[in-house]
PDB file of C-alpha atoms in Angstrom:
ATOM      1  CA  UNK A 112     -24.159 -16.152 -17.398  1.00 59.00           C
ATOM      2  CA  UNK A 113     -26.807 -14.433 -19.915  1.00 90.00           C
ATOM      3  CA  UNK A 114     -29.612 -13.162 -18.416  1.00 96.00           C
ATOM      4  CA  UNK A 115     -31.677 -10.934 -20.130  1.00 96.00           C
ATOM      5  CA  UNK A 116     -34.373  -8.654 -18.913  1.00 96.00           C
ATOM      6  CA  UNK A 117     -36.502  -6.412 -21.544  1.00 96.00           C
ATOM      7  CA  UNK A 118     -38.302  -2.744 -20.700  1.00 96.00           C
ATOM      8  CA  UNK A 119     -41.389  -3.066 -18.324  1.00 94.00           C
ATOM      9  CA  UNK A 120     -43.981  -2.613 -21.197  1.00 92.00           C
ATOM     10  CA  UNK A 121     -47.051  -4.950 -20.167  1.00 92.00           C
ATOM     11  CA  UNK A 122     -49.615  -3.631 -17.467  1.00 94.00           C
ATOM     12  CA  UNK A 123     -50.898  -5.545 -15.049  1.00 90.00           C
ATOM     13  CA  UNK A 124     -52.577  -5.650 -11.587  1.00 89.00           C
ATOM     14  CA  UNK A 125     -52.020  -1.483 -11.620  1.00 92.00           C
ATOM     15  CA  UNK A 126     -48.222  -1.681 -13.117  1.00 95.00           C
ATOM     16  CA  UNK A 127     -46.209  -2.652 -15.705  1.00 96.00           C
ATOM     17  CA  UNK A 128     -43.890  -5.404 -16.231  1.00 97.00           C
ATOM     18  CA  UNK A 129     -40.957  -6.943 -17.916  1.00 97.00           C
ATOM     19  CA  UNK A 130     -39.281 -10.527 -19.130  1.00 98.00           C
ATOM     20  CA  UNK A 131     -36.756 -11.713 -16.997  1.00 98.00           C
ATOM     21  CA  UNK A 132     -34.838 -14.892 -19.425  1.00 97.00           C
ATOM     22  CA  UNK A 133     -31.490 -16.687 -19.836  1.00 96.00           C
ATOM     23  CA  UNK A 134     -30.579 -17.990 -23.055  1.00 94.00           C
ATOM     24  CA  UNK A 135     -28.513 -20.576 -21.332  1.00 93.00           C
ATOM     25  CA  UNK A 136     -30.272 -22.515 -18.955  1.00 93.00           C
ATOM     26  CA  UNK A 137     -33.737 -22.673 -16.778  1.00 94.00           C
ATOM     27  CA  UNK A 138     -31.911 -23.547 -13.999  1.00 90.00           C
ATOM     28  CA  UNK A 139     -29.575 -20.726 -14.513  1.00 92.00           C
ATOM     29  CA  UNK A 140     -33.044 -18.380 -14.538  1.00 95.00           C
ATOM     30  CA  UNK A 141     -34.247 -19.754 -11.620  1.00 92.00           C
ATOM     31  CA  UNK A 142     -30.796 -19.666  -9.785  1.00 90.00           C
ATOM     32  CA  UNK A 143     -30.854 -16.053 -10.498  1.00 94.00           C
ATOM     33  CA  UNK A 144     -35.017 -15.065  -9.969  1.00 94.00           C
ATOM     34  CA  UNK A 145     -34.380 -16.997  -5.963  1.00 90.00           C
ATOM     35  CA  UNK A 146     -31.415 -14.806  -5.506  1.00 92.00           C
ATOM     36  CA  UNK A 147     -33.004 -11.632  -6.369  1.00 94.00           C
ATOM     37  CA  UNK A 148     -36.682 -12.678  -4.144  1.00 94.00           C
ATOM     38  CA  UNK A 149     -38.965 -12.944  -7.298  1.00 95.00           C
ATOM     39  CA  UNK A 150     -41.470 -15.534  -5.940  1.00 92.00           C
ATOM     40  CA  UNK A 151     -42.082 -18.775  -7.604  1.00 90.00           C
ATOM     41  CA  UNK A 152     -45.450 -17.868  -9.135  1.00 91.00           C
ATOM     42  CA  UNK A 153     -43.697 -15.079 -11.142  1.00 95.00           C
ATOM     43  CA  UNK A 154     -42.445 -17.934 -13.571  1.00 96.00           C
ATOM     44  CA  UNK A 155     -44.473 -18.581 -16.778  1.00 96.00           C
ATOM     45  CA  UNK A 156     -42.903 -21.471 -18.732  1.00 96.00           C
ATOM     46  CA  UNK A 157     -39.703 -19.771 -20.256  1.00 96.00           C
ATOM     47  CA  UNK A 158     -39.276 -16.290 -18.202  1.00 97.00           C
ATOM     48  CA  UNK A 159     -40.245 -14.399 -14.856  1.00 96.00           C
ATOM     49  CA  UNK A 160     -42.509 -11.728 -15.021  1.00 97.00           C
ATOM     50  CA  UNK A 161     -40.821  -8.492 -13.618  1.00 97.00           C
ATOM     51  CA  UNK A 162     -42.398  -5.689 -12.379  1.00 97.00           C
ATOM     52  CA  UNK A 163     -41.563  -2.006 -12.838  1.00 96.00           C
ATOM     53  CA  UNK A 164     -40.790  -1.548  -9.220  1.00 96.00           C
ATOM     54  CA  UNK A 165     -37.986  -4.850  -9.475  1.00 96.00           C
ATOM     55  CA  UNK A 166     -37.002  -3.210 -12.906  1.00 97.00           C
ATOM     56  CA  UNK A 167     -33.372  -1.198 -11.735  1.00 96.00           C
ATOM     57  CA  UNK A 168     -32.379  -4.047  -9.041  1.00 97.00           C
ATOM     58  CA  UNK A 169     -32.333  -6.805 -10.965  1.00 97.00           C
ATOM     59  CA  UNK A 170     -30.102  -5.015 -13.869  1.00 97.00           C
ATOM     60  CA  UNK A 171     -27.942  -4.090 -11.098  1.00 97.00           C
ATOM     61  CA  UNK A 172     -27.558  -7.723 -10.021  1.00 95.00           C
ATOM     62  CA  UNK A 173     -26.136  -8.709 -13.521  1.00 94.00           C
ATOM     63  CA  UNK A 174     -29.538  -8.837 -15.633  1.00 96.00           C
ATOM     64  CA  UNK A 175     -28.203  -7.327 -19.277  1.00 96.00           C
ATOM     65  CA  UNK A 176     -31.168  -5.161 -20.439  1.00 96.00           C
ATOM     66  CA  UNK A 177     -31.862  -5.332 -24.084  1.00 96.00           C
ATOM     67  CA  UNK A 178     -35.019  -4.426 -26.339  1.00 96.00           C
ATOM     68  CA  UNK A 179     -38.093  -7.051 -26.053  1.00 95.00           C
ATOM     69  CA  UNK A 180     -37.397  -8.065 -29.770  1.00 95.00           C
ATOM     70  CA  UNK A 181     -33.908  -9.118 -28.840  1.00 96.00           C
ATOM     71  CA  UNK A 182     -35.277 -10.903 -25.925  1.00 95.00           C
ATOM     72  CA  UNK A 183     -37.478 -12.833 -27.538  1.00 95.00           C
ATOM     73  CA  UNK A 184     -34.869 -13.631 -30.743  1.00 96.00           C
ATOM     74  CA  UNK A 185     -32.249 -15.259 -28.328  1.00 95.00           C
ATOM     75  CA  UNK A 186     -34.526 -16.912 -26.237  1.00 95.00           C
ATOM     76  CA  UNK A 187     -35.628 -18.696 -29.695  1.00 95.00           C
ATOM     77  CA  UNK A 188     -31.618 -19.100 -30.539  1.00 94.00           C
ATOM     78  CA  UNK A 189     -31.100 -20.668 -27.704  1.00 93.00           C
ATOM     79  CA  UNK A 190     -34.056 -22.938 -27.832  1.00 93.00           C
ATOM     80  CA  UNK A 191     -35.300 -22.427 -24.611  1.00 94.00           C
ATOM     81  CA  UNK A 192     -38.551 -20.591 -25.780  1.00 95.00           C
ATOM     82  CA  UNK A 193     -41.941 -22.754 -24.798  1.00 94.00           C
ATOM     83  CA  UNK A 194     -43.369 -22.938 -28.189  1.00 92.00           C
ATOM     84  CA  UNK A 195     -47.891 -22.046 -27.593  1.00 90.00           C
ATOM     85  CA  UNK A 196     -48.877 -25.594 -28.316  1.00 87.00           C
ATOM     86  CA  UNK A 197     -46.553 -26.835 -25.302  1.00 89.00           C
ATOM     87  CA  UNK A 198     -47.977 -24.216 -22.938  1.00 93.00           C
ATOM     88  CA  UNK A 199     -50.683 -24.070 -20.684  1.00 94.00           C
ATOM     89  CA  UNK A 200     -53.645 -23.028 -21.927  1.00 94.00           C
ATOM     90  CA  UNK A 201     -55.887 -20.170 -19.925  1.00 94.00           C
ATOM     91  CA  UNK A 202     -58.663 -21.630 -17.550  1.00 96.00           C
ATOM     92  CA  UNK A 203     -61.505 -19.987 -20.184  1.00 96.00           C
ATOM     93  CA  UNK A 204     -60.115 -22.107 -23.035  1.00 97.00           C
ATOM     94  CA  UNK A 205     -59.375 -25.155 -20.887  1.00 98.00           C
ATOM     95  CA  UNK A 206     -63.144 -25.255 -19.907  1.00 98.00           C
ATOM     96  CA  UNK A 207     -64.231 -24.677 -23.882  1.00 98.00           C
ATOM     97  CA  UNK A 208     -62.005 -27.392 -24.751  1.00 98.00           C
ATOM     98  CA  UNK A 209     -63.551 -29.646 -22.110  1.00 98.00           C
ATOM     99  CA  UNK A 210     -67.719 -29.078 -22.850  1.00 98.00           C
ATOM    100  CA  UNK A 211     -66.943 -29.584 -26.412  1.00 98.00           C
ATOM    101  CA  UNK A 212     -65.220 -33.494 -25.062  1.00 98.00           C
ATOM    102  CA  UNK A 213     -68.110 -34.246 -23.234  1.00 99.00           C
ATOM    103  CA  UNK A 214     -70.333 -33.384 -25.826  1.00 98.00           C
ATOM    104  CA  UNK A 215     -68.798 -36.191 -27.557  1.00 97.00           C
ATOM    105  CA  UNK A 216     -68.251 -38.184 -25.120  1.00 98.00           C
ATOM    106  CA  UNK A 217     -71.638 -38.483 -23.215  1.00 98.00           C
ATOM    107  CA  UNK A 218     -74.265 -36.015 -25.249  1.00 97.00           C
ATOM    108  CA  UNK A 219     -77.467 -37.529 -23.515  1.00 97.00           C
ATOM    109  CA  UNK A 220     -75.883 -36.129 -20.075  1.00 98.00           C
ATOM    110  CA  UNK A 221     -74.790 -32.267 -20.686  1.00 98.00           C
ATOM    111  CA  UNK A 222     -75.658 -31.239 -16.851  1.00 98.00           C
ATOM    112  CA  UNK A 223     -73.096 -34.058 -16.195  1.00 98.00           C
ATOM    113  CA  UNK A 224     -70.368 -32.718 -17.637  1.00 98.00           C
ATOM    114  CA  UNK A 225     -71.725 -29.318 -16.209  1.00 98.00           C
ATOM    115  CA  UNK A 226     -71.308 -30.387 -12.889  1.00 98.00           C
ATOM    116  CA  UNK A 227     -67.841 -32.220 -13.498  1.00 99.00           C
ATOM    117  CA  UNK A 228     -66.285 -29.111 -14.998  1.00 99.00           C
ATOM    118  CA  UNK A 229     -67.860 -27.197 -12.013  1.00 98.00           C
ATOM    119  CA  UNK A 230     -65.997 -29.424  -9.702  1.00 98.00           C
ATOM    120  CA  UNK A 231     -62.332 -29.183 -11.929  1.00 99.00           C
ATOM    121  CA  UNK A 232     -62.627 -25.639 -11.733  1.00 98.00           C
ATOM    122  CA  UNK A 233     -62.808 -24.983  -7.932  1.00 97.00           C
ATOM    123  CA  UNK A 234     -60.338 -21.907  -7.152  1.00 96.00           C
ATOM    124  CA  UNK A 235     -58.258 -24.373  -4.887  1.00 96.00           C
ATOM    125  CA  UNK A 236     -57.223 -26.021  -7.856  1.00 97.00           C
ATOM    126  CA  UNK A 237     -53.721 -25.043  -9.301  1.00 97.00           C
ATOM    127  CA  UNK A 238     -52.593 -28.037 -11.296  1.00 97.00           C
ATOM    128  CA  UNK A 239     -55.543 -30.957 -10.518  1.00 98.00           C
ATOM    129  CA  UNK A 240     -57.739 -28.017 -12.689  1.00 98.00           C
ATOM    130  CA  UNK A 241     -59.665 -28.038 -16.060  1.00 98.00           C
ATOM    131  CA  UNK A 242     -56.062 -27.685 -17.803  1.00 98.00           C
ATOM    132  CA  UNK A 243     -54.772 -30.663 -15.981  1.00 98.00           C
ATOM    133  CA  UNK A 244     -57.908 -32.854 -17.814  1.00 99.00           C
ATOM    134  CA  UNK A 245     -57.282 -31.160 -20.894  1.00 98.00           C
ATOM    135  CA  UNK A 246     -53.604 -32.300 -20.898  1.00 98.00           C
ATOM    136  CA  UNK A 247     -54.374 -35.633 -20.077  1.00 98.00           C
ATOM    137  CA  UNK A 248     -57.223 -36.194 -22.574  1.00 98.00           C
ATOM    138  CA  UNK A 249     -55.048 -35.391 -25.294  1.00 98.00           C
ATOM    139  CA  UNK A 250     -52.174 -37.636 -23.979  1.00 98.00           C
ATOM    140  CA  UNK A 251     -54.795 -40.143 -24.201  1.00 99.00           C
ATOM    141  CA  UNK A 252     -55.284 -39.651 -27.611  1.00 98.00           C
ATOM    142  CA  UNK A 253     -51.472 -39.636 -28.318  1.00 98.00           C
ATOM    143  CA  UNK A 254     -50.851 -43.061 -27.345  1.00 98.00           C
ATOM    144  CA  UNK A 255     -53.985 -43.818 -29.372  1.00 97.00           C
ATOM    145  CA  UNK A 256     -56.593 -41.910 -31.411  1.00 96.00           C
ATOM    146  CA  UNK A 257     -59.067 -44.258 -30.888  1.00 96.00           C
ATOM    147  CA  UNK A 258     -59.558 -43.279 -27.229  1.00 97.00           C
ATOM    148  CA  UNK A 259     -61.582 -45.822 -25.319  1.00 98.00           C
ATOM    149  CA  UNK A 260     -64.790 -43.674 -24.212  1.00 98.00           C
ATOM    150  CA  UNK A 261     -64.813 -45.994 -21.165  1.00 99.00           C
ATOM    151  CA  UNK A 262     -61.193 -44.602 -19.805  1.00 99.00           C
ATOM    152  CA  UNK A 263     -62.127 -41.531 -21.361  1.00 99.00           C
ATOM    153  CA  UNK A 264     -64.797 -41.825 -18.469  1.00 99.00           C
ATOM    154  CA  UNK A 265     -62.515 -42.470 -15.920  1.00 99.00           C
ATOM    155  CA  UNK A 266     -60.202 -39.282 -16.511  1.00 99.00           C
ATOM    156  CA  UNK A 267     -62.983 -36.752 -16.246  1.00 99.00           C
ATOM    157  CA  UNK A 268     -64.128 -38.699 -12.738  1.00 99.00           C
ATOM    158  CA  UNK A 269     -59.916 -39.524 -10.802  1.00 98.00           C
ATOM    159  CA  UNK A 270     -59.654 -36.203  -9.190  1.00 97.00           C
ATOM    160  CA  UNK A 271     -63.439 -34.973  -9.530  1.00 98.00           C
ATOM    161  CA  UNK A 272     -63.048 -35.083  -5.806  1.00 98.00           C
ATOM    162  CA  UNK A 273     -59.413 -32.748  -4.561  1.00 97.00           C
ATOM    163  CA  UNK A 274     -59.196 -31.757  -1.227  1.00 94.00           C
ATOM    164  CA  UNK A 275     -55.464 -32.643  -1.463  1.00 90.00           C
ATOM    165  CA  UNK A 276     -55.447 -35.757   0.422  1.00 92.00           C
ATOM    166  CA  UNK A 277     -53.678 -38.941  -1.677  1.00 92.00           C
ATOM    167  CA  UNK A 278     -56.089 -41.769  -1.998  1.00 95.00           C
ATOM    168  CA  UNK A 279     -59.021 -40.501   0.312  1.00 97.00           C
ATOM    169  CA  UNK A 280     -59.428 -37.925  -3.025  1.00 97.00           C
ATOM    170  CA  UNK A 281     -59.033 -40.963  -5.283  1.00 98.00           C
ATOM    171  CA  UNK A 282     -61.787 -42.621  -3.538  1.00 98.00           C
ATOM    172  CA  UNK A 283     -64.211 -40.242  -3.398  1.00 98.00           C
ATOM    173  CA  UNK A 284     -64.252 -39.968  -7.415  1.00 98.00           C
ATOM    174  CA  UNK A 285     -64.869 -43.603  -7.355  1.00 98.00           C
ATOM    175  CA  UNK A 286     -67.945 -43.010  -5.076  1.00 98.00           C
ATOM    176  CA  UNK A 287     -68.919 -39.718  -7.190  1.00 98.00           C
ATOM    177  CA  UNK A 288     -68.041 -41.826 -10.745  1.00 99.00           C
ATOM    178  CA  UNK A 289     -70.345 -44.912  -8.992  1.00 98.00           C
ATOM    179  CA  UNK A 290     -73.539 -42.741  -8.253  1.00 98.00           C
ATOM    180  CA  UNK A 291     -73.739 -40.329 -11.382  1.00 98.00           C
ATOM    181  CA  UNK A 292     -73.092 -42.966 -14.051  1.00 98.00           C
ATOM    182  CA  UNK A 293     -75.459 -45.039 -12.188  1.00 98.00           C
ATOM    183  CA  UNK A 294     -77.822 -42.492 -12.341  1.00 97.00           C
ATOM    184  CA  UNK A 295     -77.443 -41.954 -15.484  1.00 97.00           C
ATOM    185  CA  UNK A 296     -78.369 -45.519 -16.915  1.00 97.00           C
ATOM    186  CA  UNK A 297     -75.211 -46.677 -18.160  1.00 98.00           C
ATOM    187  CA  UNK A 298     -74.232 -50.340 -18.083  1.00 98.00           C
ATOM    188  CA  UNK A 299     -73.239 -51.596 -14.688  1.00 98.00           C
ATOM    189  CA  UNK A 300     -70.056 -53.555 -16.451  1.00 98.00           C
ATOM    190  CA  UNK A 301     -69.103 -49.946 -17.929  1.00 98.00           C
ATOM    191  CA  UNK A 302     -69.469 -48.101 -14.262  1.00 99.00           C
ATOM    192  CA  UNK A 303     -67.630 -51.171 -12.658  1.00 98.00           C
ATOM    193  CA  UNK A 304     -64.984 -50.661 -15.027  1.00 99.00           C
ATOM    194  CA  UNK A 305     -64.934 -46.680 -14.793  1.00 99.00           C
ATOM    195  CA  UNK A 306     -64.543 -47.177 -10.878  1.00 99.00           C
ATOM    196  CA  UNK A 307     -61.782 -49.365 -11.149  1.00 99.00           C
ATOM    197  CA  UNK A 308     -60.160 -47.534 -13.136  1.00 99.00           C
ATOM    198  CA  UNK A 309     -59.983 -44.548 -11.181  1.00 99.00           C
ATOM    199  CA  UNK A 310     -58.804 -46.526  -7.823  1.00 98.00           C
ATOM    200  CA  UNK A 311     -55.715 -47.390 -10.208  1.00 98.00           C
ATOM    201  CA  UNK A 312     -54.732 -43.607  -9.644  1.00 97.00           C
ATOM    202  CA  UNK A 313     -54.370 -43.743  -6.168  1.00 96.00           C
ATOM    203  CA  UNK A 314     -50.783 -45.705  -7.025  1.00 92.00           C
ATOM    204  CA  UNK A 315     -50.505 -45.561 -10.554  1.00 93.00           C
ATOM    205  CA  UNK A 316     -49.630 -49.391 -10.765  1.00 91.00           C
ATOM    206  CA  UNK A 317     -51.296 -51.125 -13.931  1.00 93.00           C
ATOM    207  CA  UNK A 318     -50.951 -55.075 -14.350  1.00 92.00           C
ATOM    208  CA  UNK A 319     -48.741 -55.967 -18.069  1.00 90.00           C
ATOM    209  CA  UNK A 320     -52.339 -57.321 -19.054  1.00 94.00           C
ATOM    210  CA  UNK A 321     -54.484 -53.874 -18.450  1.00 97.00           C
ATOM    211  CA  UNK A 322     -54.569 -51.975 -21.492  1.00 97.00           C
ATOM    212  CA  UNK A 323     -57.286 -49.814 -20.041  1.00 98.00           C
ATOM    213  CA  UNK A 324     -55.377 -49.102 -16.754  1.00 98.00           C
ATOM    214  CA  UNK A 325     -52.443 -48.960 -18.770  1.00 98.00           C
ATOM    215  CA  UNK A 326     -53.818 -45.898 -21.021  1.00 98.00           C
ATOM    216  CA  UNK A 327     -54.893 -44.051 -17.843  1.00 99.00           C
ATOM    217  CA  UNK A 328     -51.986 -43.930 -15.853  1.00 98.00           C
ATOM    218  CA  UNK A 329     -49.204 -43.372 -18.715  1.00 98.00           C
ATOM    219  CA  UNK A 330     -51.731 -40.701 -19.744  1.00 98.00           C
ATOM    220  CA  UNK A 331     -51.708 -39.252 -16.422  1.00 98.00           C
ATOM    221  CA  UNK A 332     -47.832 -39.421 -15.968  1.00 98.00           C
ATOM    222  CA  UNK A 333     -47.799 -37.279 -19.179  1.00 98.00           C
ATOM    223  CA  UNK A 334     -46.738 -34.048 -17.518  1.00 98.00           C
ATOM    224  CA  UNK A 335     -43.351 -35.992 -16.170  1.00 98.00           C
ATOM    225  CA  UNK A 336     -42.488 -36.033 -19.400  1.00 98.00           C
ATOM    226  CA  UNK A 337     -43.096 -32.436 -20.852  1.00 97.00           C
ATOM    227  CA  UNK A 338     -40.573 -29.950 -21.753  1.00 96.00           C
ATOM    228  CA  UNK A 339     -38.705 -28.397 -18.647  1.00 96.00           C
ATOM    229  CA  UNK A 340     -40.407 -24.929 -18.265  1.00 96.00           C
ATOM    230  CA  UNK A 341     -43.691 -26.872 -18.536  1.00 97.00           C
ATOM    231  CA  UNK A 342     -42.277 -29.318 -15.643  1.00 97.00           C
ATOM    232  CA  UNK A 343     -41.522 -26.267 -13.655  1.00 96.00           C
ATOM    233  CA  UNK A 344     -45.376 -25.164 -13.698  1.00 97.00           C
ATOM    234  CA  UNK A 345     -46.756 -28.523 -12.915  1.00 97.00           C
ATOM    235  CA  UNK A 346     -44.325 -28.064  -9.928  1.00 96.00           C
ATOM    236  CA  UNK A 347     -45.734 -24.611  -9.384  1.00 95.00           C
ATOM    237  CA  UNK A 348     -49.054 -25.751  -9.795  1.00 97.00           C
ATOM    238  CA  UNK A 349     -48.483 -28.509  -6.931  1.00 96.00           C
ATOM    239  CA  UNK A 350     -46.959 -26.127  -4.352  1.00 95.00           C
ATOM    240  CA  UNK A 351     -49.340 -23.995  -4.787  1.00 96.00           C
ATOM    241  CA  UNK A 352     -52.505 -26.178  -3.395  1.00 96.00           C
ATOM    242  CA  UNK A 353     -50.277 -27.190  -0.686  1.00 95.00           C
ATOM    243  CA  UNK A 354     -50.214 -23.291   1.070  1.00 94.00           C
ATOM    244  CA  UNK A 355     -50.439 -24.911   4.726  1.00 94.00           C
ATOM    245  CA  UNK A 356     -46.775 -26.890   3.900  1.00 93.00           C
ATOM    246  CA  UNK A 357     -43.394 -25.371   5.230  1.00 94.00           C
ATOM    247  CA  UNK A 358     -41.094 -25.401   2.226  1.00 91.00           C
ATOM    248  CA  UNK A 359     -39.368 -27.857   4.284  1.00 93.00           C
ATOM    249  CA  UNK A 360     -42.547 -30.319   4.938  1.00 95.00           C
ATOM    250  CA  UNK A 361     -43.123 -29.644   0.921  1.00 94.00           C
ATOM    251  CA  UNK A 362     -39.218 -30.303  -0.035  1.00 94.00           C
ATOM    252  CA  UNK A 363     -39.427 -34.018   1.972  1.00 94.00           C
ATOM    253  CA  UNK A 364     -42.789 -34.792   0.081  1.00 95.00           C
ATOM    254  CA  UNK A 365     -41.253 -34.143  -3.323  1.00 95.00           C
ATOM    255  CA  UNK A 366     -38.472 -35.895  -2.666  1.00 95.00           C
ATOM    256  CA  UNK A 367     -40.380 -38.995  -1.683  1.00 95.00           C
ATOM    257  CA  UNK A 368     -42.477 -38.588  -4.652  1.00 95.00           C
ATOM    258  CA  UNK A 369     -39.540 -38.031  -7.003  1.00 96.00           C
ATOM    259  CA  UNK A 370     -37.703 -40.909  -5.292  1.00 95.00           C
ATOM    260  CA  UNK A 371     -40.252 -43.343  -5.608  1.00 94.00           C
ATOM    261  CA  UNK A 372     -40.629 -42.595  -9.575  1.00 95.00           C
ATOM    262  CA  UNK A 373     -37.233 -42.823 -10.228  1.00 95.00           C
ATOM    263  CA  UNK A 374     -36.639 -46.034  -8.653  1.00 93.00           C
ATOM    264  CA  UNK A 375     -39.489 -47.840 -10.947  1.00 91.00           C
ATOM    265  CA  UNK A 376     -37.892 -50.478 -13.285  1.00 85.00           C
ATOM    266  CA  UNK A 377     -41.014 -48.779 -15.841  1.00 87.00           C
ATOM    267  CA  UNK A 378     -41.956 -45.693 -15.325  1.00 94.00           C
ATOM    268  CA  UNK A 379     -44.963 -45.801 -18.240  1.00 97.00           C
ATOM    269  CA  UNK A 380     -46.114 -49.055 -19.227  1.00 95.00           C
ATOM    270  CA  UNK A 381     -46.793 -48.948 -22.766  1.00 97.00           C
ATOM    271  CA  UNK A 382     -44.094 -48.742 -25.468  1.00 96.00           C
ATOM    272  CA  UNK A 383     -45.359 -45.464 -27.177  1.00 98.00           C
ATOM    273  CA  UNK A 384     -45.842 -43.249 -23.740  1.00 98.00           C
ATOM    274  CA  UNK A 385     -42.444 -44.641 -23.523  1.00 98.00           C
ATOM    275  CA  UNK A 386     -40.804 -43.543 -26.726  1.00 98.00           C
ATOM    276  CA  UNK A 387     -43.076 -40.053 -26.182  1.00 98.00           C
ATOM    277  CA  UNK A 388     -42.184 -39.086 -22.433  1.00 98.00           C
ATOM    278  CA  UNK A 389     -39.979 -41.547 -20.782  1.00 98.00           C
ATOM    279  CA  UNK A 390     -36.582 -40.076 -21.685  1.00 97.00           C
ATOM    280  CA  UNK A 391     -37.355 -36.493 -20.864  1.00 97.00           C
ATOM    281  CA  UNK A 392     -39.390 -37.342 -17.636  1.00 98.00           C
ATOM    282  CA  UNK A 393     -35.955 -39.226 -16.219  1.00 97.00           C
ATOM    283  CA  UNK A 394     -34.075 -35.439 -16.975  1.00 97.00           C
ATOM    284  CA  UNK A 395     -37.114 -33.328 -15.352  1.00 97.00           C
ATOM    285  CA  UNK A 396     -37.306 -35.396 -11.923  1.00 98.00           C
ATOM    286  CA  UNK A 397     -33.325 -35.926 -12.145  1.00 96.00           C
ATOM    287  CA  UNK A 398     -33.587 -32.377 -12.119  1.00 94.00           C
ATOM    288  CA  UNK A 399     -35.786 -31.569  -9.444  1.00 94.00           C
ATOM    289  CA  UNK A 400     -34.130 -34.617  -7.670  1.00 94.00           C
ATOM    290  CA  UNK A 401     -30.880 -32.574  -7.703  1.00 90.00           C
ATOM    291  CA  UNK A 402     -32.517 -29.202  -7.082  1.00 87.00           C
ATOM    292  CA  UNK A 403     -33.925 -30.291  -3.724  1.00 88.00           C
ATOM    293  CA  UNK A 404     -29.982 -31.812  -2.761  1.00 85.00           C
ATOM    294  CA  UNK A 405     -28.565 -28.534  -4.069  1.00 77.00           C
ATOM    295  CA  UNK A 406     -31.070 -26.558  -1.433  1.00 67.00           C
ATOM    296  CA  UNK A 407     -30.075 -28.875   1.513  1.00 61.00           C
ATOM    297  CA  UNK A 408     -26.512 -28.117   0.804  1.00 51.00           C
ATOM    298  CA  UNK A 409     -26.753 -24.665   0.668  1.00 48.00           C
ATOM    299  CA  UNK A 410     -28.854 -24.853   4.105  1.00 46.00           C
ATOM    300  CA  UNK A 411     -26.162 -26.995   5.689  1.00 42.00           C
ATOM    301  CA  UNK A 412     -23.704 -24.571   4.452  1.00 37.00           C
ATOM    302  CA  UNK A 413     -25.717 -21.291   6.175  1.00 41.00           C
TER     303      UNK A 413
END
C-alpha cells in the first residue's frame, strides 16, 4: 500500500486542501478515500481532494505524508498521473471550444448554436454537458478528420434534450433537431438524415452498411475507452444527475448497462475506434463490472 497525501496548500470554498494519491493503483485510492468517508465528488482524475479539516485522520489511517513535489514525482513514476490533454476541460473552455465549432460548422445560424450551448449547459448536467460534446466532437475527428458536417449535426442535437430519461431524451432532440434545422432552411434530405441519426443513440446499434451511424455512436462510446481516472469521472458525472437513485437502485442500473456492453460481439463498429478504445474500454467496464460484485460481497458479508 502507498498512499500519499501532500500539505493542505490550495484554498478553496473558505479552506485549504491537499492531494490524496497512490502510486500503485486507482482502485487502491479509491479503496482507501470509501474507507476514510471522502465522498465520490472529491475525486479529480488521478487524486482526492483533501481538506484541512480531513488532513490528521487520514495520515493516521496509513496515508504517508510527503512534500507536494514528491507527490506529484511518484505519481508520474508510477504512471498513474492524468496527463492535461486527457482531462476534462473546465465548463468556460468547453463552451469556447464549442462556439468556435459551430462557427464552422453552421456560420449563417450563430443564435443556433447559442441556444444549443444554452441547452448543454443546464446546471443539471454533470456528464451529458458542454464537455461531454466537446469530447465527442473530437473523437469524431479521430476516427476521421474529415468529419461529415451532417453527423457533426447530429452530435450537437442527441442529448440537446436531458431530463435523464433513456430514449424519451433521445426523442425529443430528434423533434428539437427536426424544427430548428427546418427552420433554418436546410435541405430536408440533410434534416431527415440528422434525425435519424440521433434516434440511433437511443440504442447505439448501427447497421455494417452505416458509415454515418457508425461515426456517431463509436464517437459517442469514446469515453468507454479513456484512461481509468477519466472513466471514473464519466462515472461520477453519471451518478451525479441521478441524485433521486439509492446507491442500490444506481448499482443495478450500472450493472445492466455494463452487462449489456460487455456481452456485444462489437462493441465499436469501425476498425479504427476499435484499435483507439476497444481494448481499454473492455478493462474500464471489467473494472466497474467487478467493483459493483466486490460491493455486494462486502454487503452480504455485513
Amino acid at each position: 500500500m502507498a498512499l500519499l497525501i501532500d500539505q493542505p496548500h490550495w484554498p478553496a470554498h473558505g479552506t485549504r486542501f491537499a492531494h490524496l494519491v497512490s502510486d500503485i493503483s486507482l482502485v487502491e485510492l479509491w479503496n482507501f478515500a470509501r474507507s476514510q468517508g471522502l465522498p465520490a465528488r472529491a475525486f479529480d482524475h488521478d487524486h482526492f481532494d483533501v481538506s484541512e479539516a480531513r488532513h490528521g485522520s487520514i495520515v493516521a489511517a496509513g496515508a504517508e505524508p510527503v512534500e507536494a513535489r514528491e507527490l506529484v514525482h511518484r505519481l508520474q513514476l508510477s504512471g498513474l498521473r492524468m496527463p492535461q490533454a486527457h482531462r476534462l476541460p473546465s465548463r468556460r473552455r468547453a463552451e469556447t471550444n464549442l462556439r468556435r465549432s459551430w462557427e464552422l460548422l453552421l456560420p449563417t445560424e450563430p443564435e443556433l448554436g447559442r441556444r444549443l450551448i444554452t441547452e448543454w449547459s443546464q446546471p443539471h448536467r454533470h456528464y451529458h454537458d458542454t464537455r461531454h460534446l466537446v469530447h465527442l466532437l473530437a473523437a469524431l475527428a479521430q476516427l476521421d478528420p474529415q468529419v461529415d458536417p451532417t453527423v457533426a449535426l447530429a452530435a450537437w442535437f442527441h442529448d440537446a434534450v436531458y431530463r435523464g430519461e433513456p430514449g424519451d431524451d433521445e426523442r425529443a432532440s430528434a423533434e428539437l433537431a427536426e424544427w430548428e434545422l427546418r427552420r433554418a432552411g436546410l435541405p430536408a434530405p440533410t434534416i431527415t438524415e440528422v434525425v435519424r441519426l440521433v434516434l440511433l443513440t437511443i440504442d447505439h446499434q448501427s447497421a455494417p452498411d452505416d458509415p454515418r451511424g457508425t461515426a456517431l455512436i463509436d464517437a459517442d462510446l469514446a469515453i468507454l475507452g479513456q484512461p481509468q481516472g477519466r472513466y471514473l469521472m464519466y462515472l461520477n458525472g453519471v451518478r451525479a444527475e441521478h441524485p433521486n437513485l439509492s446507491d442500490d437502485d444506481f448499482e443495478m442500473a450500472r450493472r445492466r448497462v455494463v452487462g449489456a456492453l460487455l456481452s456485444q460481439q462489437s462493441l465499436y463498429r469501425s476498425q479504427i475506434a476499435q484499435q483507439l478504445w476497444l481494448d481499454r474500454a473492455r478493462e474500464n467496464l471489467s473494472s466497474e463490472e467487478f467493483h459493483w460484485q466486490t460491493v455486494r460481497g462486502h454487503q452480504q458479508l455485513d
